[in-house]
mmCIF file of C-alpha atoms in Angstrom:
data_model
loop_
_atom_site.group_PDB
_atom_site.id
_atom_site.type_symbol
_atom_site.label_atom_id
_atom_site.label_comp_id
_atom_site.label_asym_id
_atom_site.label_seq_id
_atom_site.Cartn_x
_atom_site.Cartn_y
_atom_site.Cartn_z
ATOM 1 C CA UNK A 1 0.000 0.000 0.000
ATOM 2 C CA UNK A 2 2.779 2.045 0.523
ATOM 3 C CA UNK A 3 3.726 2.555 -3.041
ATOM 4 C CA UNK A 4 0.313 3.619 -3.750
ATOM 5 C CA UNK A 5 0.486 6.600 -1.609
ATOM 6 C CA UNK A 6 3.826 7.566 -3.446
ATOM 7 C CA UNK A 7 2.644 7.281 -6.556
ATOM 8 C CA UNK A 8 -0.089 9.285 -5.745
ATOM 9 C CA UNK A 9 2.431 12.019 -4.058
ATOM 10 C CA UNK A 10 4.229 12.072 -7.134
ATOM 11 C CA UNK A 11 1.614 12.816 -9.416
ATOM 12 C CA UNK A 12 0.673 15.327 -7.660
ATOM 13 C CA UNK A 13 4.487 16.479 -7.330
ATOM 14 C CA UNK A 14 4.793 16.582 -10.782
ATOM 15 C CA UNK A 15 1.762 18.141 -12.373
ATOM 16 C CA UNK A 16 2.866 21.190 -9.709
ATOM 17 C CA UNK A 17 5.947 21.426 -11.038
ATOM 18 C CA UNK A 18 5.355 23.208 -14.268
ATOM 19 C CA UNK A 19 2.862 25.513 -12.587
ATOM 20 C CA UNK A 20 4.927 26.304 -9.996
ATOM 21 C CA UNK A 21 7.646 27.364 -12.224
ATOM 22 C CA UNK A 22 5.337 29.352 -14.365
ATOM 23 C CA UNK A 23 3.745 31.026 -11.368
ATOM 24 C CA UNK A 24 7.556 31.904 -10.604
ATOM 25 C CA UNK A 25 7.855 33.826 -13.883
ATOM 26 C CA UNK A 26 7.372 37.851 -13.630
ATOM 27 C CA UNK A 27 5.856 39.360 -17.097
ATOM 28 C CA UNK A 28 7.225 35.945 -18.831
ATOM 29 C CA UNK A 29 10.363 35.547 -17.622
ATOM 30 C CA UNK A 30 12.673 34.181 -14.563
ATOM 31 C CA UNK A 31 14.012 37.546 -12.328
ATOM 32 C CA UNK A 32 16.554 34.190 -10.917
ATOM 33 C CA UNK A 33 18.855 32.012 -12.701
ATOM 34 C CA UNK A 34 16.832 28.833 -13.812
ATOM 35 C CA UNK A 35 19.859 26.659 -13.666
ATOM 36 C CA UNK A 36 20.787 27.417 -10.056
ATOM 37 C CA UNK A 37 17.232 25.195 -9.465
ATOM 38 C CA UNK A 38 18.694 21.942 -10.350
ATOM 39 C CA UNK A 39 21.734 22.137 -8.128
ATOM 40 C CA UNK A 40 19.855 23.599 -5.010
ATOM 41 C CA UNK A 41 17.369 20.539 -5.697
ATOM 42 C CA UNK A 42 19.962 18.305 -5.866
ATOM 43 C CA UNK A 43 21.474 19.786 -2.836
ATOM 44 C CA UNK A 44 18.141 19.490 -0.374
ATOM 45 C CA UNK A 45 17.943 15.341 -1.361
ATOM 46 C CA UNK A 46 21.552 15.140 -0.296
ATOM 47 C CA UNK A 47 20.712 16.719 2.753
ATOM 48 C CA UNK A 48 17.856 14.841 3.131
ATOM 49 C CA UNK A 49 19.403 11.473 2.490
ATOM 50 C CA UNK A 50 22.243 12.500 4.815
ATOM 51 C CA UNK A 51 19.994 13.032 8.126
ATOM 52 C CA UNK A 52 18.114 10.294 7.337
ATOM 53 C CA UNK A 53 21.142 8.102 6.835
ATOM 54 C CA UNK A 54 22.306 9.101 10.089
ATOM 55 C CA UNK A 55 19.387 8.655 11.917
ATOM 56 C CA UNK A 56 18.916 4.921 10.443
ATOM 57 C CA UNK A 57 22.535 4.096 11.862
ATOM 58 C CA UNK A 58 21.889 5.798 14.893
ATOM 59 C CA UNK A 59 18.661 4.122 15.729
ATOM 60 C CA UNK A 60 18.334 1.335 14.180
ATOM 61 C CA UNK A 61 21.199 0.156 11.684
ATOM 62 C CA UNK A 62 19.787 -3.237 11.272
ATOM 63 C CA UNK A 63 16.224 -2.118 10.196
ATOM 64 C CA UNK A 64 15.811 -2.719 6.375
ATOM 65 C CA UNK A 65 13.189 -2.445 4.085
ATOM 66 C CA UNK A 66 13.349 -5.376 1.721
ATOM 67 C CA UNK A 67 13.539 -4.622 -1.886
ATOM 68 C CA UNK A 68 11.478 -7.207 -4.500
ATOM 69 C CA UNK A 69 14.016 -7.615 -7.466
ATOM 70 C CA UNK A 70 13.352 -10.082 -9.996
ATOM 71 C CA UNK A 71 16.448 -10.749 -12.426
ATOM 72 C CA UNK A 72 13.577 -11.461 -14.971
ATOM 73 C CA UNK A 73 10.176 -10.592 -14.704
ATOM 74 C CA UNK A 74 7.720 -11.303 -17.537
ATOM 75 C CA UNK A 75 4.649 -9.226 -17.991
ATOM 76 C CA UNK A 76 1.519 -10.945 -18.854
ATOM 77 C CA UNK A 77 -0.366 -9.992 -22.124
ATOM 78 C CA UNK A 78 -3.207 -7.019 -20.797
ATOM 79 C CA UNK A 79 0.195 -5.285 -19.226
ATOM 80 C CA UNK A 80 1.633 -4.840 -22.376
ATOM 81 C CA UNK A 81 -1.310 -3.594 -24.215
ATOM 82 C CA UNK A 82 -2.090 -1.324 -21.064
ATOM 83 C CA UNK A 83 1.894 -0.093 -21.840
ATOM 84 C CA UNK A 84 0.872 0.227 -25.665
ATOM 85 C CA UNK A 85 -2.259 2.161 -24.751
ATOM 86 C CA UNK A 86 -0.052 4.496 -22.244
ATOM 87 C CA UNK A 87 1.975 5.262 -25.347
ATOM 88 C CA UNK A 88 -0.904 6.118 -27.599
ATOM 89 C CA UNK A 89 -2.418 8.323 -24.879
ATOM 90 C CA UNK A 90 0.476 10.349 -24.524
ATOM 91 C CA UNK A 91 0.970 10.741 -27.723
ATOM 92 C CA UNK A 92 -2.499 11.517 -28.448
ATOM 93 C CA UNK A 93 -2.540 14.575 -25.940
ATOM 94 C CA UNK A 94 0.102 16.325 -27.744
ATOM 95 C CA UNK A 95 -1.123 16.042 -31.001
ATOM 96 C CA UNK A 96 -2.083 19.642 -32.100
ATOM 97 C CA UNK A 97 -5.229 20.482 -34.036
ATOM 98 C CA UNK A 98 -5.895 22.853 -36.989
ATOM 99 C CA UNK A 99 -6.829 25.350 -34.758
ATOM 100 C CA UNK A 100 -3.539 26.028 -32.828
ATOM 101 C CA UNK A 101 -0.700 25.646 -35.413
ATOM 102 C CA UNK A 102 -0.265 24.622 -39.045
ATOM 103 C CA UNK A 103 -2.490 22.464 -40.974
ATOM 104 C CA UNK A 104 0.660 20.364 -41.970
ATOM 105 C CA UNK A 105 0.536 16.192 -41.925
ATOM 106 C CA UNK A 106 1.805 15.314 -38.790
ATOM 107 C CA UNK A 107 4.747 13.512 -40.516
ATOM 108 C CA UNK A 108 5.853 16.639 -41.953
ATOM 109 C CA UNK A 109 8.325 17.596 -40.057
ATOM 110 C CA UNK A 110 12.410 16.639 -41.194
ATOM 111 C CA UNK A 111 13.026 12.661 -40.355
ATOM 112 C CA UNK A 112 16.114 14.199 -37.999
ATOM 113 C CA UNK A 113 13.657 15.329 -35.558
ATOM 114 C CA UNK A 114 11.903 12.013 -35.467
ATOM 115 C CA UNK A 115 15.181 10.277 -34.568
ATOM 116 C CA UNK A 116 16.289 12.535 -32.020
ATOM 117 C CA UNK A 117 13.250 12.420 -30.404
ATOM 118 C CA UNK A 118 13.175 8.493 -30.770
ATOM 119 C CA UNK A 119 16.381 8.641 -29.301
ATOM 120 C CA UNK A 120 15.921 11.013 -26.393
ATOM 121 C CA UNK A 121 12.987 8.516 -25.517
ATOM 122 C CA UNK A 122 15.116 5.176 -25.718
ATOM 123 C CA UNK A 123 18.158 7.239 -23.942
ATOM 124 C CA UNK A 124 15.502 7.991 -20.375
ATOM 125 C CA UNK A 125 14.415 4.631 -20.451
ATOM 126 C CA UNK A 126 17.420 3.114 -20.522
ATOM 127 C CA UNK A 127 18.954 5.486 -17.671
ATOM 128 C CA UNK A 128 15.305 4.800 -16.093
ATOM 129 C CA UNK A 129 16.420 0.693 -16.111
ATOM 130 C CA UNK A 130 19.349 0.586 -15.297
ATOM 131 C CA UNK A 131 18.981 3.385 -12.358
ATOM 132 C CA UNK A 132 16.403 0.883 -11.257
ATOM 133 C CA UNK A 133 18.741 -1.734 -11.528
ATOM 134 C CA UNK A 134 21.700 -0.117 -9.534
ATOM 135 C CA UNK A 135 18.736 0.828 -6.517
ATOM 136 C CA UNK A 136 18.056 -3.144 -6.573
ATOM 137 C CA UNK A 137 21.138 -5.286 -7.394
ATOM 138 C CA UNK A 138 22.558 -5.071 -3.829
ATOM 139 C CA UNK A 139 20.883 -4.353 -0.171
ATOM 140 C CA UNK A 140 22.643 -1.325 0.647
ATOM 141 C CA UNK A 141 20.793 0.865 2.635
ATOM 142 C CA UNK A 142 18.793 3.247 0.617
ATOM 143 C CA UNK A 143 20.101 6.444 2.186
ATOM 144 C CA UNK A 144 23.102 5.722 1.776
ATOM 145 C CA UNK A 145 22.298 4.430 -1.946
ATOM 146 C CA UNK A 146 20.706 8.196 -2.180
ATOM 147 C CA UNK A 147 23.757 10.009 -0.775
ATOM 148 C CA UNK A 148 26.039 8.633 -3.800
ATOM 149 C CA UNK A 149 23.144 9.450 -6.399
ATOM 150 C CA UNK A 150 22.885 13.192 -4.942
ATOM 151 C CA UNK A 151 26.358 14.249 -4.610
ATOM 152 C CA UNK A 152 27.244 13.052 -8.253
ATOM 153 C CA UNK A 153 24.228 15.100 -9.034
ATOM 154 C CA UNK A 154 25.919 18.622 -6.764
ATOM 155 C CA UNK A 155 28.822 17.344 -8.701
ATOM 156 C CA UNK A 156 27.861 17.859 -12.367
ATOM 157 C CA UNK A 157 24.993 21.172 -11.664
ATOM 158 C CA UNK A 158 28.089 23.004 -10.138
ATOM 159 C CA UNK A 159 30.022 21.943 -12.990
ATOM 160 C CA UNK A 160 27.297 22.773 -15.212
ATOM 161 C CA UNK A 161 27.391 26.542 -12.732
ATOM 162 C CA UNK A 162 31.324 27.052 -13.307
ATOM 163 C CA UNK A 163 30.558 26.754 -16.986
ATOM 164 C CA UNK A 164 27.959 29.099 -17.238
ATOM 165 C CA UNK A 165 30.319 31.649 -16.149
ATOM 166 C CA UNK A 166 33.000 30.699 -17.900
ATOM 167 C CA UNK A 167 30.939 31.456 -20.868
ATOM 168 C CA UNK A 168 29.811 34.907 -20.013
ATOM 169 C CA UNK A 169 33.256 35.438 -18.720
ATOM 170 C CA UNK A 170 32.328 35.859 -14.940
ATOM 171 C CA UNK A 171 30.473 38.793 -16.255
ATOM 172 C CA UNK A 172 28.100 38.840 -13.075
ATOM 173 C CA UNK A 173 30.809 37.112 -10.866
ATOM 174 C CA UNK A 174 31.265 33.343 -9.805
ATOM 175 C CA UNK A 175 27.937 31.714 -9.626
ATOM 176 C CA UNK A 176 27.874 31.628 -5.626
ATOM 177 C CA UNK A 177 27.797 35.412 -5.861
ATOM 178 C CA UNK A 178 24.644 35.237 -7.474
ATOM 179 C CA UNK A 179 23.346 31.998 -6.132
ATOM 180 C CA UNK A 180 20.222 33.486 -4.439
ATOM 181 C CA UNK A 181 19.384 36.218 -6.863
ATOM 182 C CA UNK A 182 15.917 37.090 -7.826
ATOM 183 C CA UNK A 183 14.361 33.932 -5.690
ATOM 184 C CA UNK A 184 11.122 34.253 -3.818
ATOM 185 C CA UNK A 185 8.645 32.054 -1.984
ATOM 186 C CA UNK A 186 7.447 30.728 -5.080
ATOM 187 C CA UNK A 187 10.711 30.011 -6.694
ATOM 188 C CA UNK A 188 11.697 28.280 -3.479
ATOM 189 C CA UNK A 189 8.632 26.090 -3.869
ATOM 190 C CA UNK A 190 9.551 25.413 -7.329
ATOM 191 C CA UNK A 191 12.792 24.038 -5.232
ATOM 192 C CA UNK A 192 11.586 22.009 -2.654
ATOM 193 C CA UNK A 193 8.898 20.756 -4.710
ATOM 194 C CA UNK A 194 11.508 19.218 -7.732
ATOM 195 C CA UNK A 195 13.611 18.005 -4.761
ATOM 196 C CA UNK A 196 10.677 16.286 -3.030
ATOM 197 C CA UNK A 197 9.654 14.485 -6.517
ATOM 198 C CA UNK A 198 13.351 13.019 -6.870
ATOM 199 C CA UNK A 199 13.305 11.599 -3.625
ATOM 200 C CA UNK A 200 10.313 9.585 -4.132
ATOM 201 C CA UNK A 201 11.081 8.455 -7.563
ATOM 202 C CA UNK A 202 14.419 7.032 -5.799
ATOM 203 C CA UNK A 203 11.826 5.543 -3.673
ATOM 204 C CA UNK A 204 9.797 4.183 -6.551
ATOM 205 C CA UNK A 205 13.241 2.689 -7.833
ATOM 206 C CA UNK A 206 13.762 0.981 -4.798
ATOM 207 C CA UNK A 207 10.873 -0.770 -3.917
ATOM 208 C CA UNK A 208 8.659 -0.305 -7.008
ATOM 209 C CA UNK A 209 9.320 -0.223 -10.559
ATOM 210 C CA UNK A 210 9.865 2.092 -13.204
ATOM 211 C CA UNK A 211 6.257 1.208 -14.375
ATOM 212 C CA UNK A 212 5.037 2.816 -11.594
ATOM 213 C CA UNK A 213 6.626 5.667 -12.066
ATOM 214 C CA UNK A 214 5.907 6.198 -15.581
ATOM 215 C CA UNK A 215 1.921 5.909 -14.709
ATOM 216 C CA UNK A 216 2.556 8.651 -12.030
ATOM 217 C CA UNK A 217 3.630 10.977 -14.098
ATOM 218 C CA UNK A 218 1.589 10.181 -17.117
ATOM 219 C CA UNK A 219 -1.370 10.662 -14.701
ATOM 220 C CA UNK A 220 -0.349 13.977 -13.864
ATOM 221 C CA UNK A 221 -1.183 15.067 -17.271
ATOM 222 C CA UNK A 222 -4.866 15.225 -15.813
ATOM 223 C CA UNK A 223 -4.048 17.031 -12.856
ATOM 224 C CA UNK A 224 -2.132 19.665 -14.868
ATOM 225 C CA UNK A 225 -4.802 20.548 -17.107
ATOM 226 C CA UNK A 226 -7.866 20.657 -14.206
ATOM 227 C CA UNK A 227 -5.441 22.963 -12.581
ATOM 228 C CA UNK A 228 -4.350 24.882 -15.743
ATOM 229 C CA UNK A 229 -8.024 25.393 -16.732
ATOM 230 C CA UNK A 230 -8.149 27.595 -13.401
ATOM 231 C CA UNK A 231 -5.220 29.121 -13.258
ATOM 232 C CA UNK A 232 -4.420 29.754 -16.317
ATOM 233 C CA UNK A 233 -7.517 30.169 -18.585
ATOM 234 C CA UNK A 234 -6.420 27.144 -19.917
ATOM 235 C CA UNK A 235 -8.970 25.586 -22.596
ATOM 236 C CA UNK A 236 -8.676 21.970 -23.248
ATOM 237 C CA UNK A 237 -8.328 20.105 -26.553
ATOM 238 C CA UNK A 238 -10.198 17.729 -27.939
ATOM 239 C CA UNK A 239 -6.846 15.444 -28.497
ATOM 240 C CA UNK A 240 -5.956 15.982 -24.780
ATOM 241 C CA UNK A 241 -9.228 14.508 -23.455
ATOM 242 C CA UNK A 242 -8.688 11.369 -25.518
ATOM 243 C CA UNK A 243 -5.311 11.387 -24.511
ATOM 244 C CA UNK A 244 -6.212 11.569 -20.669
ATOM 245 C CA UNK A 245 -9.356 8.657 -21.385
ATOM 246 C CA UNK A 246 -7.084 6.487 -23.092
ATOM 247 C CA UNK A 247 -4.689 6.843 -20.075
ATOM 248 C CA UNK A 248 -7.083 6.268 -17.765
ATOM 249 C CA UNK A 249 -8.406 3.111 -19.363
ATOM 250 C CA UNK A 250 -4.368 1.879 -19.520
ATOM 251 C CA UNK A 251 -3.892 2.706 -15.887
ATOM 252 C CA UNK A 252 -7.161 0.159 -14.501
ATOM 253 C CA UNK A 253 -6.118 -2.241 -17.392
ATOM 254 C CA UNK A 254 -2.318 -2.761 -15.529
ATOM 255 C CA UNK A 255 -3.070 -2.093 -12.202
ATOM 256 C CA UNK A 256 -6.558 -4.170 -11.970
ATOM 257 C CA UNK A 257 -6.761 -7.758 -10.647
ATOM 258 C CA UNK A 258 -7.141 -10.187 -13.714
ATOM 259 C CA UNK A 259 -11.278 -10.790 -12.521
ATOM 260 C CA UNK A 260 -12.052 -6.945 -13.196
ATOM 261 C CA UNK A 261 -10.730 -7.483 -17.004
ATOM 262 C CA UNK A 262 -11.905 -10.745 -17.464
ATOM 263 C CA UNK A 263 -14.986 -12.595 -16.596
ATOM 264 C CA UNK A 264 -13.778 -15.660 -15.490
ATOM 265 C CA UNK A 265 -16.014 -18.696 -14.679
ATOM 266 C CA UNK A 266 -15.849 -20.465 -10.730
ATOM 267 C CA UNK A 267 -15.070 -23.881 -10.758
ATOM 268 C CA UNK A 268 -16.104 -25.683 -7.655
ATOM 269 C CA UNK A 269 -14.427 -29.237 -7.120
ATOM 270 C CA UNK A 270 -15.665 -31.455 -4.685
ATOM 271 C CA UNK A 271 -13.137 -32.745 -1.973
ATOM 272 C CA UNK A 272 -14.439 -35.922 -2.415
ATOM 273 C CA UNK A 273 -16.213 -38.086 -4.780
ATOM 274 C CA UNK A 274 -19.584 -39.868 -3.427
ATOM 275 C CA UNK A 275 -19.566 -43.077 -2.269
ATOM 276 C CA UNK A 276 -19.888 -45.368 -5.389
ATOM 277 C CA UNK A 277 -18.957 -42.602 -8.250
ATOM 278 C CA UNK A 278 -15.526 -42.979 -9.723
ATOM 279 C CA UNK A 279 -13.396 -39.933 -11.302
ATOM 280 C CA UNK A 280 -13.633 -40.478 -15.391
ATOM 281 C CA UNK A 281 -10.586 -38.148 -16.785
ATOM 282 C CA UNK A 282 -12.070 -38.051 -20.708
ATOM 283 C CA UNK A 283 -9.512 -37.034 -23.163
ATOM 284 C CA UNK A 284 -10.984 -35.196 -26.335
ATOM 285 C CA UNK A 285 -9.422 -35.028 -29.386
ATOM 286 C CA UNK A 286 -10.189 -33.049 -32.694
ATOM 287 C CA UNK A 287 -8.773 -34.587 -35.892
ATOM 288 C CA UNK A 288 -7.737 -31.740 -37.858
#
């Protein structure tokens, strides 16, 4: 039940994220340095993940949560068409109409961007597996599995910081000058909330499955838009709905018990036969 409730969190986690950061804008732009979000989010897990690695050793160091890795694990048929399904109602949502853009076949576009984007996709699902796959191949504890994953992640922002300013030529100074600039309540929310949602998908890593992630924040497409529509002015299209039903209808298909999908007949067998019946086994055959 646990993972429920996280996978819930994160949904909601994530379809706040992009209003947050919106809501952080002033007259369409950021009055802060966007890329100084990343590393301060990066920073608050590894704090996180340090006090609560400390705490676990000081309390209780032999207290683990046991992690359900399967070297193999084979999905039965509805999963995979509930995956498929996931894919087409994604897709489906961002399909523009006539209305917003061009008219234009949506295979217009140059077969480069098609690849690249076909790429990008295969690229986060790998990283995706085999992130999963370093959480579960070994019973480490999972603070201390989160303290590695965060500080390679202070590592590269700040590296990702130093080059920023190497490329303006410390114009505005070295970027701890300026770390704080422009930042509010709302940017800090933006913060703390894209902190928060990496920490449970480490969770989701752990003792889940990417699966469960990906439904989470699929799901928070329809979260986003309810949101958007009253925040934002936001009108709906007709391709998002579908996108958001078909979605829907994927999420029960996986996540159902197998006697929701399918109506399968009770068999009742009798312990024992009456006294005087014997058990016939009758072999059928069809000649073909």
């Amino acid at each position: 039940m646990q993972w429920y409730l996280v996978a819930a969190l994160l949904t909601v986690l994530t379809s706040s994220q992009g209003i947050l950061t919106t809501l952080s804008q002033s007259e369409g732009r950021y009055l802060y340095d966007y890329a100084t979000v990343p590393f301060l989010a990066e920073f608050f897990k590894l704090v996180v993940s340090g006090l609560l690695l400390w705490r676990e050793h000081r309390t209780s160091p032999s207290v683990r949560m046991t992690t359900d890795w399967r070297t193999v694990r084979l999905y039965p048929i509805p999963s995979w068409m509930a995956i498929v399904l996931l894919a087409v109602g994604t897709t489906t949502s961002q399909v523009k109409g006539c209305g917003e853009a061009s008219c234009d076949s949506l295979f217009s576009a140059p077969i480069q961007g098609y690849l690249l984007g076909i790429l990008s996709a295969c690229l986060s699902a790998l990283a995706g597996v085999y992130t999963e796959f370093l959480m579960k191949k070994n019973n480490d504890s999972f603070y201390w599995q989160n303290v590695q994953l965060y500080t390679f992640g202070v590592i590269f922002n700040m590296a990702w910081l130093l080059l920023d300013d190497f490329r303006s030529g410390f114009e505005n100074g070295a970027w701890w000058q300026h770390l704080l600039n422009g930042y509010g309540i709302t940017t800090w929310m933006v913060v703390l909330n894209l902190g928060s949602t990496g920490l449970l998908v480490s969770w989701l890593m752990k003792y889940a499955d990417n699966i469960v992630k990906v439904y989470s924040t699929s799901m928070a497409m329809l979260l986003t838009m309810v949101l958007s529509i009253y925040l934002f002015s936001f009108k709906p299209t007709l391709q998002l709905f579908l996108g958001i039903i078909i979605c829907m209808m994927s999420l029960h298909m996986y996540f159902a018990p197998p006697n929701m999908l399918v109506d399968l007949p009770t068999t009742i067998k009798a312990p024992h036969p009456p006294e005087g019946l014997k058990e016939v086994s009758i072999e059928q055959r069809t000649d073909s």
